[in-house]
Amino acid sequence: MSPEEDPALTNRQYVNQAHIELRQRSMQILTVSALESLALIFLWQFSFSKESLLAALHRILSIGFILRAIPPLVTLAGIIVARKAFVQVQRPCYTSAWDYAHALFSLKMLCYAGTHILSAFVFFYIYHSLNGTGYMDLVAGPRGKTHLNAPFVYNTAFAVCLGMWSALDRVFRQRDHLQFPVVQRSTVPLLKARLPTILVQGFVQPIPCFILFNLMYTIVPQWSHRIYASLFGILADTTLYHPWSVHYLFPPSVLLRTYLAMALTVSAWEVTHTAFEVTITKAWRVSSCLFDPFSGLAYAMSIKNIPLIQRCAFLELDQRSRSDPNWRRALYEDAGRPGGRTAWGFILTPCLAALQDQRDRINPPAPPAGPPKPPTDTGIPTDWKAREFLPEGKDVMRSRRIPVSSVVQRDIQEAVDGGRTYLRDTSKSQLEKRGLLPWVTRPIPTLYAWAKAKALEWTEPWVKGMASAIDRVMRKDQERAPFVDVERTIWAAQALGTLVSASFSEDRYGVVQQDIPQVLSSLLDCLADVEAYAQKIQGLDGVSGPQIHPQCLCLIDVLRRTIYQIVVTFWDYLPQMKMDPKVRDVVRQYAGFST
């Protein structure tokens, strides 16, 4: 069956072709990451060696170096690329402490940590093997008295700490997720534009891990060496070979080269991340090879079980609507479909659905009302209530209260005052008679209670500080929650604005003009919800409180520009269009900017 007879075949062809395109681009990313990591190794090695450039180049291009360096680099680059593609499919949002705990002890976290630790160890090994210092040799010492090499333990522990540190940073800050709106319009070459930034990040990011590790290593050198040696006790004697210092401290040359190895590792990770962004977000033309490109593109924008392909489909829509006038004219002229459907209708539906999904993420729909809850039992017998309270008003009850002196009587008096009812008699005998004494009896203060109160009083500032820090982190994630997939909304809004505005001169059949009120209404509703959310966050903002998320401001700017673009283009014809009065009033506000 041909695609003309079976529209579903076109939809499947788009998904299959998108998978093929993603695999091809992943191979490009793998090649770029491996070659640029190799270039960084050469740059680091030559900068701190005394040999000539020709000798260093001859050594780095030797067969032995290629056999040692290229296979692990390619393997690790492939693992990182595959993991980054997996991250785009499952993009989490942490809104509670349980989400953080689940992410910390999940299989995904183990994959993150394992990948980063393995790659850090490989980069450390390649870097130290090139300079010929023997820092990554497993054993060292005189012949016949070999011991576990101290620099090997030192650098291996550094690689483990750096890998875990970076894995935690990328899990909780979600730094592996693509920033499509920022990257998609980058036209300069990768190395020329971003290499200085990558090198700066490579030197800056390892600083906290490097300082903490060396502080621990300096303060407790004996314990730290024993801990590190116990990890490798099966391979060699736990007595470390340390030819430099009896206090297990290394000279500055070792510290410097270790720090440079850390900078190399972080730079290689940043190169992979940047190459992934630039390569994935460059021009998409998957729908051009299909029999029905508009139906396949609309289907890809509607599927939610493959988020990466869905986002790439919206990216293709935004790119082609801006840069391909022939594609736009074909979209406007494709009106002869069965059932009166048009290609514009195929494209419009997922774009409006993306705007509505953004509104639902900002203002989640209320859950369905459940059955009414049964009344709570206060512990006071109902027959005693009816028998013991006066039938007059509350003022009469308040005037007839009996002063109390004992602790038990005061408790029952205060408890009943909280319910705005008052007892006629609060003596102990009456309480025992009515079975209320256990309900109001207070435990006698003890030394344990006093010590507990003092401990809580002393630790209260620390607990409040930790709670405040956790609250700030969780609040920041809660602010980010409505915008975890904001790129899809941005591309949908930009594509609608471009297609509607271009239809003024390119749409000869008026296919798009009849849907302008619906498009404006959806854009204005989404803008109103996003602005209300931003005002709410700004109202909660204090001196050191949460800030409005940058993607929220970016979305507001895109929606305003899109509405302004449509209103200015069709201002002379908007009065003749059927539009809600509230929408018409808001549209008039945008007309003032056209003068």
Coordinates of C-alpha atoms in Angstrom, one line a residue:
M1 CA 0.0 0.0 0.0
S2 CA 1.4 3.4 -1.0
P3 CA 1.5 6.4 1.3
E4 CA -1.2 8.1 -0.9
E5 CA -3.6 5.3 0.0
D6 CA -2.6 5.0 3.7
P7 CA -2.0 8.3 5.5
A8 CA -0.8 6.4 8.6
L9 CA 2.2 5.1 6.5
T10 CA 3.3 8.7 6.0
N11 CA 3.2 9.2 9.8
R12 CA 5.3 6.2 10.5
Q13 CA 7.7 7.2 7.7
Y14 CA 8.3 10.5 9.5
V15 CA 9.1 8.9 12.8
N16 CA 11.4 6.3 11.1
Q17 CA 13.2 9.1 9.1
A18 CA 13.6 11.2 12.3
H19 CA 15.2 8.2 14.0
I20 CA 17.6 7.8 11.1
E21 CA 18.5 11.5 11.2
L22 CA 19.1 11.4 15.0
R23 CA 21.4 8.4 14.6
Q24 CA 23.4 10.2 11.8
R25 CA 23.7 13.3 13.9
S26 CA 24.7 11.2 17.0
M27 CA 27.6 9.8 14.9
Q28 CA 28.6 13.3 14.0
I29 CA 28.5 14.3 17.7
L30 CA 30.6 11.2 18.6
T31 CA 33.3 12.1 16.0
V32 CA 33.4 15.8 17.0
S33 CA 33.6 15.0 20.7
A34 CA 36.4 12.4 20.3
L35 CA 38.5 14.7 18.0
E36 CA 38.0 17.8 20.1
S37 CA 38.8 15.9 23.3
L38 CA 42.0 14.7 21.6
A39 CA 42.8 18.3 20.6
L40 CA 42.3 19.4 24.2
I41 CA 44.7 16.6 25.4
F42 CA 47.3 17.8 22.9
L43 CA 46.7 21.5 23.9
W44 CA 47.1 20.7 27.6
Q45 CA 50.2 18.4 27.0
F46 CA 52.1 20.8 24.8
S47 CA 51.4 23.9 27.0
F48 CA 53.2 22.3 30.0
S49 CA 56.0 20.4 28.3
K50 CA 59.5 21.5 27.5
E51 CA 59.7 19.7 24.1
S52 CA 59.2 21.3 20.8
L53 CA 55.9 21.5 19.0
L54 CA 57.1 19.0 16.3
A55 CA 58.2 16.4 18.9
A56 CA 54.9 16.7 20.8
L57 CA 52.9 16.5 17.6
H58 CA 54.9 13.4 16.5
R59 CA 54.3 11.7 19.8
I60 CA 50.5 12.5 20.0
L61 CA 50.0 11.1 16.4
S62 CA 52.0 8.0 17.0
I63 CA 50.4 4.6 16.6
G64 CA 50.9 3.8 20.3
F65 CA 49.1 6.9 21.4
I66 CA 46.2 6.3 19.0
L67 CA 45.8 2.7 20.1
R68 CA 45.7 3.9 23.8
A69 CA 43.6 7.1 23.5
I70 CA 41.2 6.8 20.5
P71 CA 39.2 3.7 21.5
P72 CA 38.4 4.8 25.1
L73 CA 37.6 8.3 23.9
V74 CA 35.2 7.1 21.2
T75 CA 33.6 4.6 23.6
L76 CA 33.0 7.2 26.3
A77 CA 31.8 9.8 23.8
G78 CA 29.2 7.2 22.5
I79 CA 28.1 6.4 26.0
I80 CA 27.7 10.1 26.9
V81 CA 25.8 10.9 23.6
A82 CA 23.4 7.9 24.2
R83 CA 22.9 9.0 27.8
K84 CA 22.1 12.6 26.7
A85 CA 19.6 11.4 24.2
F86 CA 18.0 9.3 26.9
V87 CA 17.8 12.3 29.2
Q88 CA 15.8 14.3 26.6
V89 CA 13.1 11.5 26.7
Q90 CA 12.7 11.5 30.5
R91 CA 13.0 15.1 31.6
P92 CA 12.3 15.2 35.4
C93 CA 11.1 18.0 37.6
Y94 CA 11.8 17.9 41.3
T95 CA 9.1 19.5 43.5
S96 CA 9.5 17.6 46.8
A97 CA 12.2 16.1 49.0
W98 CA 11.0 12.6 47.9
D99 CA 11.8 13.5 44.2
Y100 CA 15.3 14.4 45.2
A101 CA 15.8 11.2 47.2
H102 CA 14.3 9.1 44.4
A103 CA 16.7 10.7 41.9
L104 CA 19.7 10.3 44.2
F105 CA 19.2 6.5 44.6
S106 CA 17.8 5.7 41.2
L107 CA 19.3 3.6 38.4
K108 CA 19.6 6.8 36.3
M109 CA 21.8 8.4 38.9
L110 CA 24.1 5.3 38.9
C111 CA 24.4 5.6 35.1
Y112 CA 25.2 9.3 35.4
A113 CA 27.8 8.7 38.1
G114 CA 29.3 5.6 36.4
T115 CA 29.7 7.3 33.1
H116 CA 31.3 10.4 34.6
I117 CA 33.6 8.4 36.9
L118 CA 34.7 6.1 34.0
S119 CA 35.3 9.0 31.6
A120 CA 37.2 11.0 34.3
F121 CA 39.5 8.0 35.0
V122 CA 40.2 7.5 31.3
F123 CA 41.0 11.2 30.8
F124 CA 43.3 11.2 33.8
Y125 CA 45.0 8.0 32.6
I126 CA 45.6 9.4 29.0
Y127 CA 46.8 12.8 30.3
H128 CA 49.3 11.4 32.8
S129 CA 50.4 8.7 30.5
L130 CA 51.4 11.3 27.9
N131 CA 53.6 13.3 30.2
G132 CA 55.6 10.3 31.3
T133 CA 55.4 11.0 35.0
G134 CA 54.1 7.6 36.0
Y135 CA 51.3 9.1 38.1
M136 CA 48.8 6.5 36.9
D137 CA 51.1 3.5 37.3
L138 CA 49.4 0.9 39.6
V139 CA 52.5 -0.1 41.5
A140 CA 55.8 1.7 42.2
G141 CA 58.9 1.3 44.3
P142 CA 62.3 -0.5 44.2
R143 CA 62.5 -3.9 42.6
G144 CA 61.2 -6.6 44.9
K145 CA 59.5 -4.1 47.1
T146 CA 56.7 -2.8 44.9
H147 CA 53.8 -1.2 46.6
L148 CA 50.6 0.5 45.5
N149 CA 51.5 3.8 43.9
A150 CA 50.4 6.8 45.9
P151 CA 49.8 9.1 42.9
F152 CA 47.6 6.4 41.3
V153 CA 45.4 6.3 44.4
Y154 CA 45.4 10.1 44.7
N155 CA 44.4 10.6 41.0
T156 CA 41.9 7.8 41.0
A157 CA 40.2 9.2 44.1
F158 CA 40.1 12.6 42.4
A159 CA 38.5 11.0 39.3
V160 CA 35.8 9.3 41.5
C161 CA 35.1 12.6 43.4
L162 CA 35.0 14.6 40.2
G163 CA 32.7 12.1 38.5
M164 CA 30.3 12.0 41.4
W165 CA 30.4 15.8 41.8
S166 CA 29.6 16.4 38.1
A167 CA 26.9 13.7 38.1
L168 CA 25.1 15.3 41.0
D169 CA 25.4 18.7 39.4
R170 CA 23.9 17.4 36.1
V171 CA 21.1 15.5 37.8
F172 CA 19.8 18.2 40.1
R173 CA 20.5 21.2 37.9
Q174 CA 19.4 19.3 34.8
R175 CA 22.4 20.7 32.8
D176 CA 22.2 17.9 30.3
H177 CA 18.9 19.1 28.9
L178 CA 19.1 20.9 25.6
Q179 CA 18.5 24.7 25.6
F180 CA 16.9 24.8 22.1
P181 CA 15.9 28.5 22.0
V182 CA 19.4 29.7 22.8
V183 CA 21.2 27.4 20.4
Q184 CA 19.0 27.0 17.4
R185 CA 20.1 30.3 15.7
S186 CA 23.8 29.9 16.3
T187 CA 25.7 30.0 13.0
V188 CA 29.3 30.5 14.0
P189 CA 31.6 27.5 14.1
L190 CA 31.7 25.5 17.4
L191 CA 35.3 25.8 18.2
K192 CA 35.7 29.5 17.1
A193 CA 32.7 30.7 19.2
R194 CA 32.6 28.5 22.2
L195 CA 36.1 27.1 22.9
P196 CA 37.1 30.1 25.1
T197 CA 33.9 29.6 27.2
I198 CA 34.5 25.9 27.4
L199 CA 38.1 26.3 28.6
V200 CA 37.0 28.8 31.3
Q201 CA 34.3 26.4 32.5
G202 CA 36.9 23.6 32.5
F203 CA 39.1 25.6 34.9
V204 CA 36.3 27.0 37.1
Q205 CA 34.0 24.1 37.6
P206 CA 36.5 21.7 39.3
I207 CA 37.6 24.3 41.9
P208 CA 35.1 23.4 44.7
C209 CA 35.8 19.7 44.3
F210 CA 39.6 20.3 44.2
I211 CA 39.6 22.5 47.4
L212 CA 37.4 20.1 49.4
F213 CA 39.4 17.1 48.4
N214 CA 42.7 18.6 49.3
L215 CA 41.4 20.0 52.6
M216 CA 40.4 16.5 53.6
Y217 CA 43.6 15.1 52.3
T218 CA 45.7 17.6 54.3
I219 CA 43.7 17.4 57.5
V220 CA 43.5 13.6 57.8
P221 CA 46.3 12.3 55.6
Q222 CA 46.7 9.0 57.4
W223 CA 43.0 8.1 57.3
S224 CA 42.5 9.2 53.8
H225 CA 45.4 7.1 52.6
R226 CA 44.1 4.1 54.4
I227 CA 40.6 4.6 53.0
Y228 CA 42.0 4.9 49.4
A229 CA 44.3 2.0 49.9
S230 CA 41.5 -0.2 51.2
L231 CA 39.8 0.2 47.8
F232 CA 42.8 -1.5 46.1
G233 CA 43.9 -3.9 48.8
I234 CA 43.1 -6.9 46.7
L235 CA 45.7 -5.8 44.1
A236 CA 48.6 -4.9 46.2
D237 CA 49.9 -4.2 49.7
T238 CA 47.9 -1.4 51.5
T239 CA 51.2 0.3 52.4
L240 CA 51.5 3.2 49.9
Y241 CA 54.7 4.1 48.2
H242 CA 55.3 7.9 48.7
P243 CA 58.8 9.0 47.6
W244 CA 58.1 12.7 48.1
S245 CA 57.0 13.3 51.7
V246 CA 56.7 11.4 54.9
H247 CA 53.5 13.2 55.7
Y248 CA 51.7 11.9 52.6
L249 CA 51.6 15.4 51.0
F250 CA 52.4 15.8 47.4
P251 CA 54.5 18.6 45.8
P252 CA 53.0 21.4 43.8
S253 CA 53.8 19.8 40.5
V254 CA 51.6 16.8 41.3
L255 CA 48.7 19.1 42.4
L256 CA 49.1 21.2 39.3
R257 CA 49.0 18.3 36.9
T258 CA 46.1 16.8 38.7
Y259 CA 44.1 20.0 38.5
L260 CA 45.0 20.3 34.8
A261 CA 43.7 16.7 34.3
M262 CA 40.4 17.8 36.1
A263 CA 40.2 20.8 33.8
L264 CA 40.7 18.6 30.8
T265 CA 38.0 16.2 31.9
V266 CA 35.4 19.0 32.5
S267 CA 36.3 20.6 29.2
A268 CA 35.7 17.4 27.3
W269 CA 32.3 17.0 29.0
E270 CA 31.4 20.6 28.0
V271 CA 32.6 20.0 24.4
T272 CA 30.3 16.9 24.2
H273 CA 27.4 18.9 25.6
T274 CA 27.9 21.8 23.2
A275 CA 28.4 19.6 20.2
F276 CA 25.2 17.8 21.1
E277 CA 23.2 21.0 21.2
V278 CA 24.6 22.5 18.0
T279 CA 24.4 19.3 16.0
I280 CA 20.9 18.3 17.1
T281 CA 19.4 21.8 16.7
K282 CA 20.7 22.6 13.2
A283 CA 18.3 22.8 10.2
W284 CA 15.7 19.9 10.1
R285 CA 14.3 18.8 6.8
V286 CA 12.8 15.4 7.6
S287 CA 9.3 16.1 6.2
S288 CA 10.6 17.2 2.8
C289 CA 11.2 13.5 1.8
L290 CA 7.7 12.4 2.6
F291 CA 4.7 12.0 0.2
D292 CA 2.5 14.2 2.6
P293 CA 4.9 16.4 4.5
F294 CA 2.3 18.3 6.4
S295 CA 0.4 15.3 7.7
G296 CA 3.6 13.6 8.9
L297 CA 4.8 16.8 10.5
A298 CA 1.5 17.3 12.4
Y299 CA 1.6 13.7 13.5
A300 CA 5.1 14.0 14.9
M301 CA 4.1 17.2 16.8
S302 CA 1.2 15.3 18.4
I303 CA 3.0 12.3 19.7
K304 CA 3.9 12.5 23.4
N305 CA 5.6 9.1 23.9
I306 CA 8.8 10.3 22.0
P307 CA 9.4 13.8 23.4
L308 CA 12.7 14.3 21.5
I309 CA 11.1 13.7 18.1
Q310 CA 8.2 15.8 19.1
R311 CA 10.5 18.7 20.0
C312 CA 12.4 18.3 16.8
A313 CA 9.2 18.4 14.8
F314 CA 8.2 21.7 16.4
L315 CA 11.7 22.9 15.7
E316 CA 11.4 22.0 12.0
L317 CA 8.0 23.8 11.8
D318 CA 9.6 27.0 13.3
Q319 CA 12.6 26.9 11.0
R320 CA 10.7 26.1 7.8
S321 CA 8.0 28.7 8.5
R322 CA 10.7 31.4 8.8
S323 CA 13.1 30.5 6.1
D324 CA 11.2 28.6 3.3
P325 CA 8.6 30.7 1.4
N326 CA 7.9 27.8 -1.0
W327 CA 7.0 25.6 1.9
R328 CA 4.6 28.3 3.2
R329 CA 2.9 28.7 -0.1
A330 CA 2.4 24.9 -0.4
L331 CA 0.9 25.0 3.0
Y332 CA -1.6 27.7 2.1
E333 CA -2.6 26.1 -1.2
D334 CA -3.1 22.6 0.1
A335 CA -6.8 22.8 0.7
G336 CA -8.3 19.9 -1.3
R337 CA -8.4 17.1 1.3
P338 CA -11.2 14.7 2.1
G339 CA -13.6 16.0 4.7
G340 CA -12.7 19.7 4.0
R341 CA -9.5 19.5 6.0
T342 CA -6.5 21.5 5.0
A343 CA -2.8 21.3 5.6
W344 CA -3.1 24.5 7.7
G345 CA -5.6 22.7 9.9
F346 CA -3.2 19.8 10.4
I347 CA -0.5 22.3 11.6
L348 CA -2.8 24.5 13.7
T349 CA -4.2 21.8 15.9
P350 CA -0.9 20.7 17.6
C351 CA 0.2 24.3 17.9
L352 CA -2.9 25.3 19.8
A353 CA -2.6 22.1 21.9
A354 CA 1.0 23.2 22.9
L355 CA -0.3 26.6 24.1
Q356 CA -3.1 24.9 26.1
D357 CA -0.6 22.4 27.6
Q358 CA 1.5 25.4 28.8
R359 CA -1.6 26.9 30.4
D360 CA -2.4 23.6 32.1
R361 CA 1.1 23.3 33.5
I362 CA 0.9 26.8 35.0
N363 CA -2.7 26.4 36.3
P364 CA -3.2 22.7 36.8
P365 CA -6.9 21.7 36.6
A366 CA -8.6 21.1 40.0
P367 CA -8.9 17.4 41.0
P368 CA -12.4 16.0 41.0
A369 CA -14.3 16.5 44.2
G370 CA -14.4 13.4 46.4
P371 CA -17.0 12.3 48.9
P372 CA -17.6 14.5 51.9
K373 CA -15.4 13.8 54.9
P374 CA -17.1 12.5 58.1
P375 CA -17.2 14.8 61.1
T376 CA -14.2 14.5 63.4
D377 CA -14.6 13.3 66.9
T378 CA -13.5 15.9 69.5
G379 CA -13.4 13.4 72.3
I380 CA -16.2 15.0 74.3
P381 CA -19.4 12.9 74.8
T382 CA -22.3 14.4 72.9
D383 CA -24.8 13.7 75.7
W384 CA -22.5 15.6 78.1
K385 CA -22.4 18.5 75.7
A386 CA -26.2 18.7 75.5
R387 CA -26.7 18.4 79.2
E388 CA -24.0 20.7 80.6
F389 CA -24.2 23.8 78.5
L390 CA -26.7 26.6 79.1
P391 CA -29.3 27.2 76.4
E392 CA -28.8 31.0 76.6
G393 CA -26.5 32.9 74.3
K394 CA -22.7 33.0 74.4
D395 CA -22.7 36.3 76.3
V396 CA -24.6 34.6 79.2
M397 CA -22.2 31.7 79.1
R398 CA -19.2 34.0 79.2
S399 CA -20.6 35.9 82.3
R400 CA -21.2 32.7 84.2
R401 CA -17.7 31.2 83.8
I402 CA -16.2 29.9 87.0
P403 CA -12.6 31.0 87.7
V404 CA -10.2 28.0 87.7
S405 CA -7.1 27.5 89.7
S406 CA -5.7 24.1 89.1
V407 CA -3.8 23.0 86.0
V408 CA -6.5 20.5 85.0
Q409 CA -9.3 23.1 85.3
R410 CA -7.3 25.6 83.3
D411 CA -6.7 23.2 80.5
I412 CA -10.3 22.3 80.2
Q413 CA -11.3 25.9 80.4
E414 CA -8.8 27.0 77.6
A415 CA -9.8 24.0 75.5
V416 CA -13.5 24.9 75.7
D417 CA -12.7 28.6 75.2
G418 CA -11.1 27.7 71.9
G419 CA -14.4 26.2 70.8
R420 CA -16.2 29.3 72.0
T421 CA -18.3 27.4 74.6
Y422 CA -17.9 27.5 78.4
L423 CA -18.4 25.1 81.2
R424 CA -20.6 25.7 84.2
D425 CA -18.5 23.5 86.5
T426 CA -14.9 22.5 86.0
S427 CA -14.0 20.8 89.3
K428 CA -11.9 17.7 89.3
S429 CA -14.8 15.5 90.6
Q430 CA -17.1 16.7 87.8
L431 CA -14.4 15.9 85.2
E432 CA -13.9 12.4 86.6
K433 CA -17.6 11.9 86.7
R434 CA -17.9 12.8 83.0
G435 CA -14.9 10.8 81.9
L436 CA -12.9 13.9 80.8
L437 CA -9.9 13.8 83.1
P438 CA -7.7 11.7 80.7
W439 CA -8.6 14.1 77.9
V440 CA -7.2 17.1 79.7
T441 CA -4.4 15.7 81.9
R442 CA -1.0 17.1 81.2
P443 CA 2.2 15.0 81.7
I444 CA 4.4 16.2 84.6
P445 CA 7.5 18.0 83.3
T446 CA 10.7 15.9 83.7
L447 CA 14.4 16.5 83.3
Y448 CA 14.2 14.8 79.9
A449 CA 11.5 17.2 78.7
W450 CA 13.6 20.1 79.9
A451 CA 16.7 18.8 78.1
K452 CA 14.7 18.2 75.0
A453 CA 13.3 21.7 75.0
K454 CA 16.8 23.2 75.5
A455 CA 18.2 21.0 72.7
L456 CA 15.5 22.2 70.4
E457 CA 16.1 25.8 71.4
W458 CA 19.8 25.5 70.6
T459 CA 19.4 23.7 67.3
E460 CA 16.5 25.7 66.1
P461 CA 18.7 28.3 64.2
W462 CA 20.6 25.5 62.4
V463 CA 17.4 23.6 61.6
K464 CA 15.7 26.8 60.3
G465 CA 18.8 27.6 58.2
M466 CA 18.8 24.1 56.6
A467 CA 15.0 24.2 56.1
S468 CA 15.4 27.6 54.4
A469 CA 18.1 26.4 52.1
I470 CA 16.1 23.3 51.1
D471 CA 13.0 25.5 50.7
R472 CA 14.9 27.8 48.3
V473 CA 16.1 24.9 46.2
M474 CA 12.7 23.3 46.0
R475 CA 11.0 26.6 45.3
K476 CA 13.3 27.2 42.4
D477 CA 12.4 23.7 41.0
Q478 CA 8.8 24.5 41.5
E479 CA 9.2 27.7 39.6
R480 CA 10.9 25.7 36.8
A481 CA 8.2 23.0 36.8
P482 CA 5.7 24.8 34.4
F483 CA 8.6 25.5 32.0
V484 CA 10.3 22.1 31.7
D485 CA 9.2 21.9 28.0
V486 CA 8.8 25.6 27.2
E487 CA 10.7 25.3 23.9
R488 CA 7.7 23.5 22.4
T489 CA 5.4 26.4 23.3
I490 CA 7.9 29.0 22.0
W491 CA 8.3 27.3 18.6
A492 CA 4.5 26.9 18.3
A493 CA 3.9 30.6 19.1
Q494 CA 6.7 31.7 16.7
A495 CA 5.4 29.4 13.9
L496 CA 1.8 30.7 14.3
G497 CA 3.0 34.3 14.2
T498 CA 5.1 33.8 11.1
L499 CA 2.5 31.7 9.2
V500 CA -0.4 34.0 10.0
S501 CA 1.6 37.2 9.2
A502 CA 3.0 35.7 5.9
S503 CA -0.5 34.7 4.9
F504 CA -1.4 38.4 4.4
S505 CA 0.5 38.4 1.1
E506 CA 0.9 34.7 0.3
D507 CA -2.4 33.1 1.1
R508 CA -4.5 33.5 -2.0
Y509 CA -7.5 31.4 -0.8
G510 CA -7.9 32.9 2.7
V511 CA -7.4 29.6 4.4
V512 CA -5.5 31.1 7.4
Q513 CA -7.5 34.3 7.9
Q514 CA -10.6 32.6 9.1
D515 CA -8.7 31.2 12.1
I516 CA -7.0 34.5 13.2
P517 CA -9.5 35.1 16.0
Q518 CA -8.9 31.6 17.4
V519 CA -5.1 32.1 17.2
L520 CA -5.2 35.5 18.9
S521 CA -7.5 34.2 21.6
S522 CA -5.2 31.3 22.4
L523 CA -2.1 33.4 22.4
L524 CA -3.7 36.1 24.7
D525 CA -5.0 33.4 27.1
C526 CA -1.6 31.8 27.3
L527 CA 0.0 35.2 27.8
A528 CA -2.4 36.2 30.5
D529 CA -1.7 33.0 32.5
V530 CA 2.1 33.4 32.2
E531 CA 2.0 37.0 33.2
A532 CA -0.2 36.2 36.2
Y533 CA 2.2 33.5 37.2
A534 CA 5.1 35.9 36.9
Q535 CA 3.3 38.5 39.0
K536 CA 2.6 35.9 41.7
I537 CA 6.2 34.9 41.9
Q538 CA 7.3 38.6 41.9
G539 CA 4.8 39.3 44.8
L540 CA 6.4 36.5 46.8
D541 CA 9.9 37.7 46.0
G542 CA 11.9 39.3 48.8
V543 CA 15.4 40.5 49.3
S544 CA 16.8 37.0 48.9
G545 CA 13.7 35.2 47.7
P546 CA 13.0 33.3 44.5
Q547 CA 13.4 35.1 41.2
I548 CA 11.2 34.7 38.0
H549 CA 12.6 31.9 35.9
P550 CA 14.4 33.2 32.8
Q551 CA 12.3 30.9 30.5
C552 CA 9.2 32.5 31.9
L553 CA 10.4 35.9 30.8
C554 CA 11.5 34.5 27.4
L555 CA 8.0 33.0 26.8
I556 CA 6.3 36.3 27.8
D557 CA 8.5 38.2 25.3
V558 CA 7.8 35.7 22.5
L559 CA 4.0 35.8 23.1
R560 CA 4.0 39.6 23.1
R561 CA 6.0 39.8 19.9
T562 CA 3.8 37.2 18.2
I563 CA 0.6 39.0 19.1
Y564 CA 2.0 42.4 18.1
Q565 CA 3.1 40.9 14.7
I566 CA -0.3 39.6 13.9
V567 CA -2.2 42.7 15.1
V568 CA 0.0 45.1 13.2
T569 CA -0.3 43.0 10.0
F570 CA -4.1 42.6 10.0
W571 CA -5.1 45.8 11.9
D572 CA -7.2 47.1 9.1
Y573 CA -9.2 43.9 8.8
L574 CA -9.6 42.9 12.5
P575 CA -12.8 45.0 13.1
Q576 CA -14.6 42.8 10.5
M577 CA -13.6 39.6 12.2
K578 CA -15.8 37.9 14.7
M579 CA -14.0 38.2 18.0
D580 CA -14.9 38.0 21.7
P581 CA -15.3 41.5 23.1
K582 CA -12.7 40.9 25.8
V583 CA -10.2 39.8 23.1
R584 CA -11.0 42.8 21.0
D585 CA -10.3 45.2 23.9
V586 CA -6.9 43.6 24.6
V587 CA -6.1 43.7 20.9
R588 CA -6.6 47.5 20.8
Q589 CA -3.9 47.8 23.4
Y590 CA -1.4 46.4 21.0
A591 CA -2.4 48.8 18.2
G592 CA -1.0 51.7 20.2
F593 CA 2.5 50.4 19.5
S594 CA 2.1 50.6 15.8
T595 CA 2.1 54.4 15.7

